[in-house]
Amino acid sequence: MPPVPPAFLPTPALPRDLPVWEHAAACLRGQVGVVLLCVLQSEGSSPGRQGFKMAVTATELVGSIGGGIMEHKFVELARSMAGKDVASPALRHQVHRKEAATDRSGLICSGEQWVLVFPLSPHHLPTVEAIGQALRTHAGGALRLSAAQGLQLLPAATGYSFRSGPVWEYTERLGFRDQVTIVGGGHVGLALSRVLALLDVELTVLDDRPDLNTHQLNPYAHHKRTVAYDTLAQEIPPGPHQYVILMSFGYRTDLLALRQLLTHPVRYLGVMGSAAKIRELLATLRAEGATEQQLARVRAPIGLPIHSRTPEEIAISIAAELIQERNRPEQRG
């Protein structure tokens, strides 16, 4: 069999925005007019979610803000502004309902969006290049776009925020919004890593076996570490965008990991295993003093019920459950 060209070897996924910023930087270096489109806010059923971006020139497009007629309209607006020294940013509210009194987008999918049209100028090039470098190296930081300060790269990572009005301001964490940690780098962990590489997440795989080939050779993980499972709480950052999946070697190691993470504040904590194994795990933790509220946080057996059997089928069922959780509407009130 001939060797596989390097360009076709599997690698960890890159952040969705990186090609947009790289294209914008190349245009600015070549003195080609380029405009950034960015969805600053998205609610309900809308094409393109918060943070989706495009770089638009007179002849080229990189990225997407959701496609369809709305994207086409904004691309035409961006092209009318590209390369004009006097062009100022334009922030547009879009309502996707035909009965809306104002700001109708032409869509009828019922959601609403705020879309920014931001012409880039040569003086933006250092910041645009720095954003691209931060994305390539997973260095963190935050992007800020505002009426007052224009385009900024902030050193500290923050969450997403948006304020409309004359002094509008938008901030987002650079890189992947969601981080997934798989505890257990075996065959299912490898299959799940391959599926998750398509879902715009930063992926970490942990295992306590130093010579496990499916862990060491996993080409999809951004981070791989050999750790003791009784230190997991220190290895996995807390936060509302942290998803943790336990699929270790067996019952004993799953129990050890669960003891560590049962009260760890993450968005999602799931355990792979049969119903009988899960009952035994939870019963043991209950006997050790875990409360019903703590045990209710554990999603187990993990994955949507699609009668999956192979590592790949199990991986798809787990990924589908993660998507379900990630896209679940926020509970308010």
Short mmCIF file of C-alpha atoms in Angstrom, two decimals:
data_model
loop_
_atom_site.label_atom_id
_atom_site.label_comp_id
_atom_site.label_asym_id
_atom_site.label_seq_id
_atom_site.Cartn_x
_atom_site.Cartn_y
_atom_site.Cartn_z
CA MET A 1 0.00 0.00 0.00
CA PRO A 2 1.46 3.43 -0.90
CA PRO A 3 2.12 5.83 2.00
CA VAL A 4 -0.72 8.18 2.93
CA PRO A 5 0.07 11.80 2.00
CA PRO A 6 0.48 13.93 5.16
CA ALA A 7 -2.46 16.14 4.13
CA PHE A 8 -4.81 13.15 4.46
CA LEU A 9 -3.60 11.87 7.82
CA PRO A 10 -6.15 12.38 10.62
CA THR A 11 -5.28 15.20 12.99
CA PRO A 12 -7.02 17.05 15.84
CA ALA A 13 -9.78 19.32 14.56
CA LEU A 14 -9.05 23.00 14.09
CA PRO A 15 -11.38 25.68 15.46
CA ARG A 16 -14.17 26.52 13.02
CA ASP A 17 -13.12 30.18 12.82
CA LEU A 18 -9.45 29.65 11.94
CA PRO A 19 -9.87 29.58 8.11
CA VAL A 20 -11.91 32.80 8.32
CA TRP A 21 -9.18 34.70 10.17
CA GLU A 22 -6.40 33.20 8.04
CA HIS A 23 -8.19 34.29 4.88
CA ALA A 24 -8.79 37.77 6.30
CA ALA A 25 -5.10 38.08 7.19
CA ALA A 26 -4.01 36.96 3.72
CA CYS A 27 -6.33 39.53 2.12
CA LEU A 28 -5.04 42.35 4.32
CA ARG A 29 -1.42 41.41 3.57
CA GLY A 30 -2.28 41.44 -0.16
CA GLN A 31 -4.16 44.75 0.12
CA VAL A 32 -7.42 43.08 -0.89
CA GLY A 33 -10.60 44.58 0.58
CA VAL A 34 -12.21 42.15 3.03
CA VAL A 35 -15.21 42.33 5.35
CA LEU A 36 -15.94 40.21 8.41
CA LEU A 37 -19.50 38.98 8.98
CA CYS A 38 -20.31 37.69 12.46
CA VAL A 39 -23.48 36.48 14.17
CA LEU A 40 -23.37 38.29 17.52
CA GLN A 41 -26.60 36.90 18.92
CA SER A 42 -28.96 34.11 17.87
CA GLU A 43 -32.25 33.07 19.45
CA GLY A 44 -34.82 30.48 18.53
CA SER A 45 -34.77 28.79 15.15
CA SER A 46 -32.22 30.71 13.11
CA PRO A 47 -29.64 29.86 10.45
CA GLY A 48 -26.17 30.15 11.91
CA ARG A 49 -25.50 30.30 15.61
CA GLN A 50 -23.77 32.87 17.81
CA GLY A 51 -20.15 33.25 16.77
CA PHE A 52 -20.54 32.01 13.16
CA LYS A 53 -18.32 34.07 10.86
CA MET A 54 -17.42 34.73 7.23
CA ALA A 55 -14.64 36.60 5.49
CA VAL A 56 -15.98 38.22 2.31
CA THR A 57 -14.08 39.77 -0.59
CA ALA A 58 -15.30 40.83 -4.02
CA THR A 59 -14.65 37.34 -5.36
CA GLU A 60 -14.19 34.92 -2.45
CA LEU A 61 -16.07 33.64 0.60
CA VAL A 62 -14.67 31.71 3.57
CA GLY A 63 -16.87 30.48 6.42
CA SER A 64 -20.63 30.82 6.80
CA ILE A 65 -23.16 32.72 8.88
CA GLY A 66 -25.86 30.16 8.14
CA GLY A 67 -26.42 30.09 4.40
CA GLY A 68 -29.61 30.79 2.49
CA ILE A 69 -31.12 34.08 1.42
CA MET A 70 -30.09 35.94 4.59
CA GLU A 71 -26.42 35.07 4.10
CA HIS A 72 -26.68 36.05 0.43
CA LYS A 73 -28.09 39.44 1.41
CA PHE A 74 -25.28 40.10 3.88
CA VAL A 75 -22.62 38.95 1.44
CA GLU A 76 -23.89 41.49 -1.08
CA LEU A 77 -23.83 44.20 1.61
CA ALA A 78 -20.30 43.22 2.62
CA ARG A 79 -19.11 43.31 -0.97
CA SER A 80 -20.52 46.81 -1.36
CA MET A 81 -18.33 47.89 1.59
CA ALA A 82 -15.14 45.92 0.85
CA GLY A 83 -12.10 48.08 0.21
CA LYS A 84 -13.81 51.40 0.99
CA ASP A 85 -11.80 53.49 3.42
CA VAL A 86 -14.88 55.23 4.81
CA ALA A 87 -16.94 52.08 5.40
CA SER A 88 -18.10 51.78 9.02
CA PRO A 89 -19.38 48.66 10.81
CA ALA A 90 -23.08 47.95 10.44
CA LEU A 91 -25.05 46.03 13.08
CA ARG A 92 -28.35 44.60 11.82
CA HIS A 93 -31.19 43.00 13.75
CA GLN A 94 -32.87 40.21 11.79
CA VAL A 95 -36.30 38.80 12.67
CA HIS A 96 -37.22 35.57 10.93
CA ARG A 97 -41.01 36.01 11.06
CA LYS A 98 -43.10 37.36 8.20
CA GLU A 99 -45.48 39.12 10.59
CA ALA A 100 -42.69 41.13 12.27
CA ALA A 101 -43.29 44.88 12.07
CA THR A 102 -39.61 45.71 11.43
CA ASP A 103 -36.26 44.06 10.69
CA ARG A 104 -37.79 41.20 8.69
CA SER A 105 -35.08 38.98 7.25
CA GLY A 106 -37.20 37.29 4.59
CA LEU A 107 -37.00 33.98 6.47
CA ILE A 108 -39.94 32.42 8.34
CA CYS A 109 -38.08 30.07 10.71
CA SER A 110 -39.23 32.14 13.76
CA GLY A 111 -35.88 33.06 15.36
CA GLU A 112 -33.97 36.32 15.67
CA GLN A 113 -30.34 37.32 15.12
CA TRP A 114 -27.98 40.24 15.34
CA VAL A 115 -25.44 40.22 12.50
CA LEU A 116 -22.38 42.48 12.34
CA VAL A 117 -20.84 43.64 9.06
CA PHE A 118 -17.31 44.74 9.97
CA PRO A 119 -14.99 46.08 7.25
CA LEU A 120 -11.36 45.22 7.98
CA SER A 121 -8.57 47.71 7.28
CA PRO A 122 -4.78 47.38 7.09
CA HIS A 123 -4.41 48.60 10.67
CA HIS A 124 -6.37 45.51 11.81
CA LEU A 125 -3.73 43.12 10.38
CA PRO A 126 -1.65 42.65 13.59
CA THR A 127 -4.76 41.82 15.58
CA VAL A 128 -6.14 39.51 12.89
CA GLU A 129 -2.81 37.64 12.72
CA ALA A 130 -2.65 37.40 16.52
CA ILE A 131 -6.16 35.91 16.61
CA GLY A 132 -5.16 33.32 14.02
CA GLN A 133 -2.05 32.42 16.02
CA ALA A 134 -4.07 32.09 19.23
CA LEU A 135 -6.51 29.74 17.48
CA ARG A 136 -3.75 27.60 15.93
CA THR A 137 -1.96 27.14 19.24
CA HIS A 138 -5.03 26.91 21.53
CA ALA A 139 -3.53 29.82 23.47
CA GLY A 140 -6.88 31.08 24.70
CA GLY A 141 -7.87 34.71 24.98
CA ALA A 142 -11.00 36.45 23.82
CA LEU A 143 -12.24 38.32 20.77
CA ARG A 144 -14.00 41.62 21.34
CA LEU A 145 -15.85 43.64 18.69
CA SER A 146 -17.35 46.91 19.81
CA ALA A 147 -18.59 50.28 18.61
CA ALA A 148 -16.08 52.00 20.85
CA GLN A 149 -12.87 50.01 20.31
CA GLY A 150 -13.42 48.08 17.07
CA LEU A 151 -11.53 44.77 16.86
CA GLN A 152 -9.56 43.62 19.93
CA LEU A 153 -7.79 40.50 21.15
CA LEU A 154 -8.04 40.22 24.94
CA PRO A 155 -5.55 38.09 26.87
CA ALA A 156 -8.03 36.55 29.29
CA ALA A 157 -10.60 34.01 28.09
CA THR A 158 -14.18 34.98 28.83
CA GLY A 159 -17.59 33.68 27.97
CA TYR A 160 -19.93 34.95 25.27
CA SER A 161 -21.66 38.27 25.83
CA PHE A 162 -23.53 40.75 23.63
CA ARG A 163 -24.98 44.21 24.21
CA SER A 164 -26.96 45.95 21.47
CA GLY A 165 -27.59 49.66 21.07
CA PRO A 166 -25.38 52.62 20.07
CA VAL A 167 -22.51 51.33 22.25
CA TRP A 168 -22.86 47.72 21.13
CA GLU A 169 -20.24 45.26 22.30
CA TYR A 170 -19.62 41.56 21.67
CA THR A 171 -17.12 39.24 23.36
CA GLU A 172 -16.39 35.57 22.80
CA ARG A 173 -13.86 33.07 24.06
CA LEU A 174 -11.37 32.24 21.32
CA GLY A 175 -11.22 28.65 20.15
CA PHE A 176 -13.60 25.87 20.99
CA ARG A 177 -16.61 26.80 23.09
CA ASP A 178 -17.06 23.25 24.41
CA GLN A 179 -14.46 20.91 25.91
CA VAL A 180 -14.95 17.15 26.05
CA THR A 181 -12.86 14.84 28.24
CA ILE A 182 -12.96 11.10 27.62
CA VAL A 183 -11.71 9.04 30.56
CA GLY A 184 -10.62 5.79 28.98
CA GLY A 185 -8.63 5.64 25.76
CA GLY A 186 -9.63 2.18 24.52
CA HIS A 187 -11.32 1.21 21.26
CA VAL A 188 -14.61 2.98 22.01
CA GLY A 189 -12.70 6.06 23.17
CA LEU A 190 -10.84 6.08 19.86
CA ALA A 191 -14.05 5.68 17.84
CA LEU A 192 -15.72 8.44 19.86
CA SER A 193 -12.71 10.70 19.32
CA ARG A 194 -13.09 10.26 15.55
CA VAL A 195 -16.77 11.24 15.68
CA LEU A 196 -16.20 14.18 18.03
CA ALA A 197 -13.53 15.56 15.69
CA LEU A 198 -16.46 16.61 13.46
CA LEU A 199 -18.32 18.49 16.21
CA ASP A 200 -16.19 21.57 16.91
CA VAL A 201 -15.05 20.59 20.41
CA GLU A 202 -11.67 20.60 22.15
CA LEU A 203 -10.95 16.99 23.01
CA THR A 204 -8.88 15.56 25.86
CA VAL A 205 -8.39 11.82 26.39
CA LEU A 206 -7.15 10.53 29.76
CA ASP A 207 -6.14 7.00 30.69
CA ASP A 208 -4.18 5.44 33.53
CA ARG A 209 -2.46 2.85 31.32
CA PRO A 210 0.89 4.26 30.12
CA ASP A 211 1.38 1.91 27.16
CA LEU A 212 -2.16 1.74 25.74
CA ASN A 213 -1.77 1.95 21.95
CA THR A 214 -5.29 3.22 21.25
CA HIS A 215 -4.58 6.10 23.63
CA GLN A 216 -1.03 6.96 22.62
CA LEU A 217 -1.78 6.75 18.87
CA ASN A 218 -5.14 8.55 19.00
CA PRO A 219 -4.75 11.17 16.22
CA TYR A 220 -7.94 13.10 16.98
CA ALA A 221 -7.31 14.28 20.56
CA HIS A 222 -5.92 17.76 21.18
CA HIS A 223 -4.57 16.61 24.55
CA LYS A 224 -3.63 13.11 25.78
CA ARG A 225 -2.39 12.41 29.27
CA THR A 226 -1.69 9.35 31.40
CA VAL A 227 -3.10 10.10 34.84
CA ALA A 228 -4.13 8.37 38.04
CA TYR A 229 -7.91 8.24 38.26
CA ASP A 230 -7.86 9.34 41.89
CA THR A 231 -6.61 12.75 40.65
CA LEU A 232 -9.28 13.35 37.99
CA ALA A 233 -10.85 16.29 39.79
CA GLN A 234 -7.55 18.14 39.39
CA GLU A 235 -7.15 17.08 35.73
CA ILE A 236 -10.55 18.26 34.46
CA PRO A 237 -11.44 21.96 34.71
CA PRO A 238 -14.90 22.81 36.06
CA GLY A 239 -17.32 24.89 34.04
CA PRO A 240 -20.57 25.07 32.08
CA HIS A 241 -18.92 23.98 28.81
CA GLN A 242 -17.15 20.91 30.20
CA TYR A 243 -18.44 17.47 29.15
CA VAL A 244 -16.98 14.33 30.76
CA ILE A 245 -17.44 10.77 29.53
CA LEU A 246 -16.29 7.83 31.65
CA MET A 247 -15.48 4.67 29.69
CA SER A 248 -12.54 3.26 31.58
CA PHE A 249 -11.23 -0.31 31.65
CA GLY A 250 -13.82 -1.70 34.05
CA TYR A 251 -16.10 -1.37 37.04
CA ARG A 252 -13.35 -0.66 39.58
CA THR A 253 -11.82 2.21 37.60
CA ASP A 254 -15.23 3.67 36.71
CA LEU A 255 -16.12 3.68 40.41
CA LEU A 256 -12.81 5.36 41.26
CA ALA A 257 -13.43 8.01 38.61
CA LEU A 258 -17.02 8.59 39.67
CA ARG A 259 -16.00 9.11 43.29
CA GLN A 260 -13.70 11.89 42.05
CA LEU A 261 -16.17 13.60 39.75
CA LEU A 262 -19.57 13.11 41.36
CA THR A 263 -19.53 16.64 42.83
CA HIS A 264 -17.26 18.19 40.19
CA PRO A 265 -19.18 21.08 38.55
CA VAL A 266 -19.31 20.18 34.84
CA ARG A 267 -22.12 20.45 32.28
CA TYR A 268 -22.34 16.74 31.56
CA LEU A 269 -21.09 13.62 33.35
CA GLY A 270 -21.85 10.30 31.65
CA VAL A 271 -20.80 6.70 32.21
CA MET A 272 -20.70 3.91 29.63
CA GLY A 273 -21.86 0.51 30.76
CA SER A 274 -24.68 -1.98 30.97
CA ALA A 275 -27.77 -1.23 33.03
CA ALA A 276 -26.70 -3.86 35.57
CA LYS A 277 -23.24 -2.31 35.95
CA ILE A 278 -24.71 1.17 36.34
CA ARG A 279 -27.13 -0.04 39.04
CA GLU A 280 -24.22 -1.56 40.96
CA LEU A 281 -22.11 1.61 40.60
CA LEU A 282 -24.87 3.87 41.85
CA ALA A 283 -25.79 1.51 44.68
CA THR A 284 -22.18 1.49 45.87
CA LEU A 285 -21.96 5.28 45.79
CA ARG A 286 -25.30 5.55 47.57
CA ALA A 287 -24.06 3.22 50.31
CA GLU A 288 -20.96 5.40 50.63
CA GLY A 289 -23.10 8.44 51.35
CA ALA A 290 -23.77 10.01 47.94
CA THR A 291 -27.06 11.88 47.84
CA GLU A 292 -29.83 11.22 45.31
CA GLN A 293 -29.29 14.74 43.95
CA GLN A 294 -25.62 13.96 43.31
CA LEU A 295 -26.43 10.61 41.66
CA ALA A 296 -29.07 12.25 39.47
CA ARG A 297 -26.30 14.24 37.74
CA VAL A 298 -24.85 11.05 36.27
CA ARG A 299 -26.08 10.22 32.76
CA ALA A 300 -25.91 6.45 32.53
CA PRO A 301 -25.96 4.27 30.64
CA ILE A 302 -24.58 6.89 28.29
CA GLY A 303 -25.81 7.38 24.71
CA LEU A 304 -29.14 7.59 22.93
CA PRO A 305 -30.98 4.22 22.77
CA ILE A 306 -30.34 3.12 19.19
CA HIS A 307 -29.35 -0.49 20.00
CA SER A 308 -25.70 0.28 19.22
CA ARG A 309 -23.24 -2.61 19.37
CA THR A 310 -19.94 -1.80 17.65
CA PRO A 311 -17.50 0.86 18.95
CA GLU A 312 -18.50 3.13 16.06
CA GLU A 313 -22.24 2.70 16.70
CA ILE A 314 -21.73 3.33 20.42
CA ALA A 315 -19.65 6.42 19.60
CA ILE A 316 -22.43 7.82 17.40
CA SER A 317 -25.05 7.23 20.10
CA ILE A 318 -22.89 9.06 22.67
CA ALA A 319 -22.13 11.93 20.30
CA ALA A 320 -25.86 12.31 19.59
CA GLU A 321 -26.55 12.59 23.32
CA LEU A 322 -23.82 15.24 23.67
CA ILE A 323 -25.39 17.22 20.83
CA GLN A 324 -28.77 16.91 22.52
CA GLU A 325 -27.32 18.28 25.75
CA ARG A 326 -25.30 21.04 24.05
CA ASN A 327 -28.31 22.31 22.12
CA ARG A 328 -30.76 22.02 25.00
CA PRO A 329 -32.41 25.41 25.59
CA GLU A 330 -31.12 27.13 28.69
CA GLN A 331 -33.47 26.91 31.65
CA ARG A 332 -34.51 30.35 32.82
CA GLY A 333 -36.17 31.59 35.95
#
